[in-house]
């Protein structure tokens, strides 16, 4: 979380706005990662099942 907020700050994004959007962004990243892993014939890690 702190790395994402630091990146937002470096890009000139208000930290409050970044914090508000991070859960949705994370959800999309996890979905796309899992899709990519599935297309390579690999399953998601046990903690994400």
CSV table of C-alpha atoms in Angstrom, one decimal:
chain,number,residue,atom,x,y,z
A,1,UNK,CA,0.0,0.0,0.0
A,2,UNK,CA,2.8,2.4,0.9
A,3,UNK,CA,4.5,1.8,-2.4
A,4,UNK,CA,1.3,2.4,-4.4
A,5,UNK,CA,0.8,5.7,-2.5
A,6,UNK,CA,4.4,6.7,-3.0
A,7,UNK,CA,3.9,6.1,-6.8
A,8,UNK,CA,0.7,8.1,-6.8
A,9,UNK,CA,2.5,11.0,-5.0
A,10,UNK,CA,5.3,10.9,-7.5
A,11,UNK,CA,2.8,11.1,-10.3
A,12,UNK,CA,1.0,14.1,-8.7
A,13,UNK,CA,-2.1,12.1,-7.7
A,14,UNK,CA,-3.9,13.1,-4.5
A,15,UNK,CA,-3.2,10.4,-1.9
A,16,UNK,CA,-6.8,10.3,-0.8
A,17,UNK,CA,-8.0,9.6,-4.3
A,18,UNK,CA,-5.3,7.0,-4.8
A,19,UNK,CA,-6.3,5.2,-1.5
A,20,UNK,CA,-9.9,5.3,-2.6
A,21,UNK,CA,-9.2,3.6,-6.0
A,22,UNK,CA,-6.6,1.1,-4.9
A,23,UNK,CA,-9.0,-1.8,-3.9
A,24,UNK,CA,-10.7,-1.7,-7.4
A,25,UNK,CA,-7.3,-1.5,-9.1
A,26,UNK,CA,-6.0,-4.4,-7.0
A,27,UNK,CA,-9.0,-6.6,-7.9
A,28,UNK,CA,-8.5,-6.1,-11.6
A,29,UNK,CA,-4.8,-6.8,-11.2
A,30,UNK,CA,-5.5,-10.1,-9.4
A,31,UNK,CA,-8.1,-11.2,-11.9
A,32,UNK,CA,-5.8,-10.5,-14.9
A,33,UNK,CA,-2.9,-12.2,-13.2
A,34,UNK,CA,-5.0,-15.3,-12.5
A,35,UNK,CA,-6.2,-15.3,-16.2
A,36,UNK,CA,-2.6,-15.1,-17.4
A,37,UNK,CA,-1.5,-17.9,-15.1
A,38,UNK,CA,-4.4,-20.0,-16.3
A,39,UNK,CA,-3.5,-19.4,-19.9
A,40,UNK,CA,0.0,-20.7,-19.2
A,41,UNK,CA,-1.4,-23.9,-17.6
A,42,UNK,CA,-0.6,-22.8,-14.1
A,43,UNK,CA,-3.1,-22.6,-11.2
A,44,UNK,CA,-3.4,-19.7,-8.8
A,45,UNK,CA,-1.5,-20.0,-5.5
A,46,UNK,CA,-3.3,-21.9,-2.7
A,47,UNK,CA,-4.1,-18.7,-0.8
A,48,UNK,CA,-6.1,-17.3,-3.7
A,49,UNK,CA,-8.4,-20.3,-4.2
